[in-house]
Tab-separated table of C-alpha atoms in Angstrom:
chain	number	residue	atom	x	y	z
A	1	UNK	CA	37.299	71.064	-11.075
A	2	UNK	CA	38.757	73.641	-13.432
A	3	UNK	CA	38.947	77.171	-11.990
A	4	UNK	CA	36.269	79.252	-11.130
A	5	UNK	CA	37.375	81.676	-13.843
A	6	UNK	CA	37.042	79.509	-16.751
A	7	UNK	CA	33.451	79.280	-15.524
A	8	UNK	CA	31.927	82.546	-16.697
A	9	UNK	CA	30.421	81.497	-19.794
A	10	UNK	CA	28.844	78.109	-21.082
A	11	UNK	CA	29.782	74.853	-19.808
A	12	UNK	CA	32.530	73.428	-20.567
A	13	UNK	CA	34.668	70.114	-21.141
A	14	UNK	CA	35.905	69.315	-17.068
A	15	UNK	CA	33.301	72.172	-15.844
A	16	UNK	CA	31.351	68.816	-14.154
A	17	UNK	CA	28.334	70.846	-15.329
A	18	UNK	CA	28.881	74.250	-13.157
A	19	UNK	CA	29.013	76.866	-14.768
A	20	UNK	CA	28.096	80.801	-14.345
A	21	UNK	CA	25.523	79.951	-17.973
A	22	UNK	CA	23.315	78.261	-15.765
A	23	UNK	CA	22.402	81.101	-13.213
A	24	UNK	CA	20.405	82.587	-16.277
A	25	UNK	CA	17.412	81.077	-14.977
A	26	UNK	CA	15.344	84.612	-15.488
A	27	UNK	CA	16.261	83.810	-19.652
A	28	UNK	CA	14.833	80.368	-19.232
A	29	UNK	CA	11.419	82.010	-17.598
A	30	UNK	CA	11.502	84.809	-20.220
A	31	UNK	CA	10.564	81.350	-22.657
A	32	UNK	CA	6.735	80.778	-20.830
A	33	UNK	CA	5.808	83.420	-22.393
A	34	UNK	CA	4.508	86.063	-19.339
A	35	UNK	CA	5.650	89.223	-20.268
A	36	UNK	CA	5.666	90.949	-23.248
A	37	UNK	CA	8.997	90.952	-23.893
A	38	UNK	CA	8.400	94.292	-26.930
A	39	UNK	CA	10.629	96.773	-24.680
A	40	UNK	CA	14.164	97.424	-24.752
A	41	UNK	CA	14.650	98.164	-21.057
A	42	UNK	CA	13.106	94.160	-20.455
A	43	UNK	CA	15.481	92.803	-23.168
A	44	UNK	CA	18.389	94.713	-22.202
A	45	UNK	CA	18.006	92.447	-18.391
A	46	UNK	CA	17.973	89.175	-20.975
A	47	UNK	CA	21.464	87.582	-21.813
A	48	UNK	CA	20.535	84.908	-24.003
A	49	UNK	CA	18.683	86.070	-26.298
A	50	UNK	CA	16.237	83.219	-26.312
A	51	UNK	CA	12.899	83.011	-28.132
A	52	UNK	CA	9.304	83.031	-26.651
A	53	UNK	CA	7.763	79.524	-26.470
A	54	UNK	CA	4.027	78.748	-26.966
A	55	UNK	CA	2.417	80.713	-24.078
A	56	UNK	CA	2.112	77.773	-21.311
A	57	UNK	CA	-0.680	78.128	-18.422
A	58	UNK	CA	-0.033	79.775	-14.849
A	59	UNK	CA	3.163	79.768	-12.928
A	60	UNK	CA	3.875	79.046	-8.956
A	61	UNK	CA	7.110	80.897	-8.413
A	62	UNK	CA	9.093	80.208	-5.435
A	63	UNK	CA	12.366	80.803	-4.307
A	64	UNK	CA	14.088	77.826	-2.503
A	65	UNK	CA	14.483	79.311	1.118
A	66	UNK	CA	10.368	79.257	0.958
A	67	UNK	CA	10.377	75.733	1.405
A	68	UNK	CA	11.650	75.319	4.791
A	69	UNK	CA	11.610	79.046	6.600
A	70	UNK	CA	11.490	78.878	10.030
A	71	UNK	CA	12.083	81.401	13.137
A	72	UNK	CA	9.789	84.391	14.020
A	73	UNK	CA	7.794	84.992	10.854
A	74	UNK	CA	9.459	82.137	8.891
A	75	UNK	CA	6.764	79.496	10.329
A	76	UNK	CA	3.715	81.437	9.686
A	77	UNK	CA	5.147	82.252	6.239
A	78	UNK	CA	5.969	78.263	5.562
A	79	UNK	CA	2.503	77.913	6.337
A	80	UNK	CA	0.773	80.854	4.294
A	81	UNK	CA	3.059	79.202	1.233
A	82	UNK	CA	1.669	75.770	1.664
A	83	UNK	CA	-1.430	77.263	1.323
A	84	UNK	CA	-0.807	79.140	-1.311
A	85	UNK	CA	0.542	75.989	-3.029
A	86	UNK	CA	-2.581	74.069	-1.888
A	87	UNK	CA	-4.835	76.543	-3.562
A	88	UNK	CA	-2.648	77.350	-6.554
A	89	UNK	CA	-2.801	73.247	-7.773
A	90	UNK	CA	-6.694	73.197	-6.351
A	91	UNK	CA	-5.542	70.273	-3.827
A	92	UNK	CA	-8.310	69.268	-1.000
A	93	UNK	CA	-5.810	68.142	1.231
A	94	UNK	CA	-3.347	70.532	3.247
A	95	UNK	CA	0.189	70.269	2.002
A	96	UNK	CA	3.200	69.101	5.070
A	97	UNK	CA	5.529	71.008	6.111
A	98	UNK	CA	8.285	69.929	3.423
A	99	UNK	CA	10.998	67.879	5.572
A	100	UNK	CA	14.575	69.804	5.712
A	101	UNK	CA	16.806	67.423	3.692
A	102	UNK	CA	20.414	68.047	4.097
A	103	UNK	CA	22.943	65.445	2.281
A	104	UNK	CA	25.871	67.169	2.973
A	105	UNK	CA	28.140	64.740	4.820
A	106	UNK	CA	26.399	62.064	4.067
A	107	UNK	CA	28.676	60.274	2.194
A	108	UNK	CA	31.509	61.033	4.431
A	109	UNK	CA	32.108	58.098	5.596
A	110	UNK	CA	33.878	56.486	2.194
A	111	UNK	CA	37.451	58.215	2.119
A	112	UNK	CA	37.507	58.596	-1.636
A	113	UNK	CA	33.715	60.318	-1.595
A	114	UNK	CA	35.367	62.848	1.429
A	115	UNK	CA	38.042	63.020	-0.310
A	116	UNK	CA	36.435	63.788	-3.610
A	117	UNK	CA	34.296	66.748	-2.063
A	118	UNK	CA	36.960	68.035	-0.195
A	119	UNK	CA	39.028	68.863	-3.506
A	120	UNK	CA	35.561	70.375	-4.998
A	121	UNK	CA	34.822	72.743	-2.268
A	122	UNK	CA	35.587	76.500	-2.825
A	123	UNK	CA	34.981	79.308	-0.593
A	124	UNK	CA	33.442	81.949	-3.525
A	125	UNK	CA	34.696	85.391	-1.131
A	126	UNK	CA	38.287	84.236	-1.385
A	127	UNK	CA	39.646	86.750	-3.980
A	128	UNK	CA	41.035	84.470	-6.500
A	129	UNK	CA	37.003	83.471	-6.978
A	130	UNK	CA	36.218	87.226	-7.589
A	131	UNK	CA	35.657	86.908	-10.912
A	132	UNK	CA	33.177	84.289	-11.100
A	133	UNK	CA	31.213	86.288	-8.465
A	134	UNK	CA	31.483	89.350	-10.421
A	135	UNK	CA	29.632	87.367	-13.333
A	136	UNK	CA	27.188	85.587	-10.991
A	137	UNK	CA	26.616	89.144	-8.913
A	138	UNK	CA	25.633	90.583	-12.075
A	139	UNK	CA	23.449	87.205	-13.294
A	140	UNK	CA	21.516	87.834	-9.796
A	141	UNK	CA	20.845	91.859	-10.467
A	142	UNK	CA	19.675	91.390	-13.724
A	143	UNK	CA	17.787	87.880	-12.901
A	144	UNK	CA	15.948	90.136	-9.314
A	145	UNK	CA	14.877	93.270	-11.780
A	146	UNK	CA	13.565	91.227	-14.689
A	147	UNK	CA	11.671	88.972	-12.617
A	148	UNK	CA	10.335	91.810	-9.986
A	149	UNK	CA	9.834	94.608	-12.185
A	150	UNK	CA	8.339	92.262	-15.515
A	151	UNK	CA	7.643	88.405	-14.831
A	152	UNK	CA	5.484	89.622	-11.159
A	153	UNK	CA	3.222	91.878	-13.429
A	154	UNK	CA	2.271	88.844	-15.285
A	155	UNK	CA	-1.807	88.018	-14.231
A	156	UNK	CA	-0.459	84.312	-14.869
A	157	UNK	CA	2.399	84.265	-12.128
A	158	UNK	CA	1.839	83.407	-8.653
A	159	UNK	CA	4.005	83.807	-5.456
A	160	UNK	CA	3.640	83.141	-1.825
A	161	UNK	CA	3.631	86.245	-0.010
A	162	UNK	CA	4.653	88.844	-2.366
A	163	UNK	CA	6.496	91.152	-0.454
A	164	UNK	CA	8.421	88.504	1.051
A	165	UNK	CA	9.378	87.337	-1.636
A	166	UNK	CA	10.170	90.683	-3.320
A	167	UNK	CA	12.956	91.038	-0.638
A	168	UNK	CA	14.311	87.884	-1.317
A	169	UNK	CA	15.024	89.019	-4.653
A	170	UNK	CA	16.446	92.447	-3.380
A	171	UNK	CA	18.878	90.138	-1.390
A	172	UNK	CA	20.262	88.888	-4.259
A	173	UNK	CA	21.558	92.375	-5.645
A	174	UNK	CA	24.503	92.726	-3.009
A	175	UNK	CA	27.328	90.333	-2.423
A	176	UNK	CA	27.326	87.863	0.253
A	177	UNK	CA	31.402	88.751	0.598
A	178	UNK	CA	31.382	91.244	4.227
A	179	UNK	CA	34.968	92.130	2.249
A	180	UNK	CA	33.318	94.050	-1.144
């Protein structure tokens, strides 16, 4: 793996696909076409510049985390979602509760696939990693405000409980480092 500061832009020869380019995700949604993208304050939040595609129909938005919440509210929430989802795709039948998957480890058990992971691993709040958080801290605050303040006012985006998942956005504007 090359170092997490040659990351910062597009992806790159060695980059084994990661790269900070990819947490533009709020670009690639800017493309459905559900927002009206005519103000400078909405394009000023877009990095890539990327052009509108032929509006497509309406959106489910979810943040990962939504898929398996648990604990006080987290299991009444799971199920409000799957019923949200249920409704949203006009199923009959009630959606499971989506099964917690977890690979890590799996693999283990081979030396070279250990071994392999082992060299890959990075813990991002170590300070010679601050400057590929820096890039992706900044990819989160503008990807939380373009998607709260302009993709949410779209008629044709859904989400499972709104303010919930408002705050999960918020949560993305500060740095998971306790050290910053």
């Amino acid at each position: 793996m090359l170092p997490t500061s040659d990351l910062t832009r597009g992806c790159i020869s060695g980059s084994q696909g990661v790269c900070a380019w990819r947490a533009n995700f709020h670009d690639f949604l800017s493309r459905l076409g559900k927002t009206p993208m005519s103000s400078a304050s909405e394009k000023e939040l877009l990095q890539l510049g990327l052009d509108k595609h032929a509006k497509v129909g309406p959106v489910f938005l979810y943040e990962v985390s939504q898929l398996s919440e648990s604990g006080s509210d987290g299991g009444v929430r799971s199920a409000q979602f799957r019923t949200d989802l249920k409704q949203f795709l006009g199923l009959q039948k009630e959606i499971p509760p989506f099964p917690l998957v977890d690979t890590s480890g799996r693999f283990d058990f081979l030396p070279v696939v250990k071994n392999q992971v082992d060299r890959n691993k990075i813990d991002i709040c170590q300070p010679q990693h601050d400057i590929i958080r820096d890039v992706l801290m900044e990819k989160a605050t503008l990807a939380s405000t373009w998607i709260r303040k302009y993709f949410l006012q779209s008629d044709e985006v859904f989400v499972s409980s709104r303010e919930h998942f408002e705050l999960i956005l918020e949560s993305w504007m500060h740095d998971p480092c306790p050290r910053r």
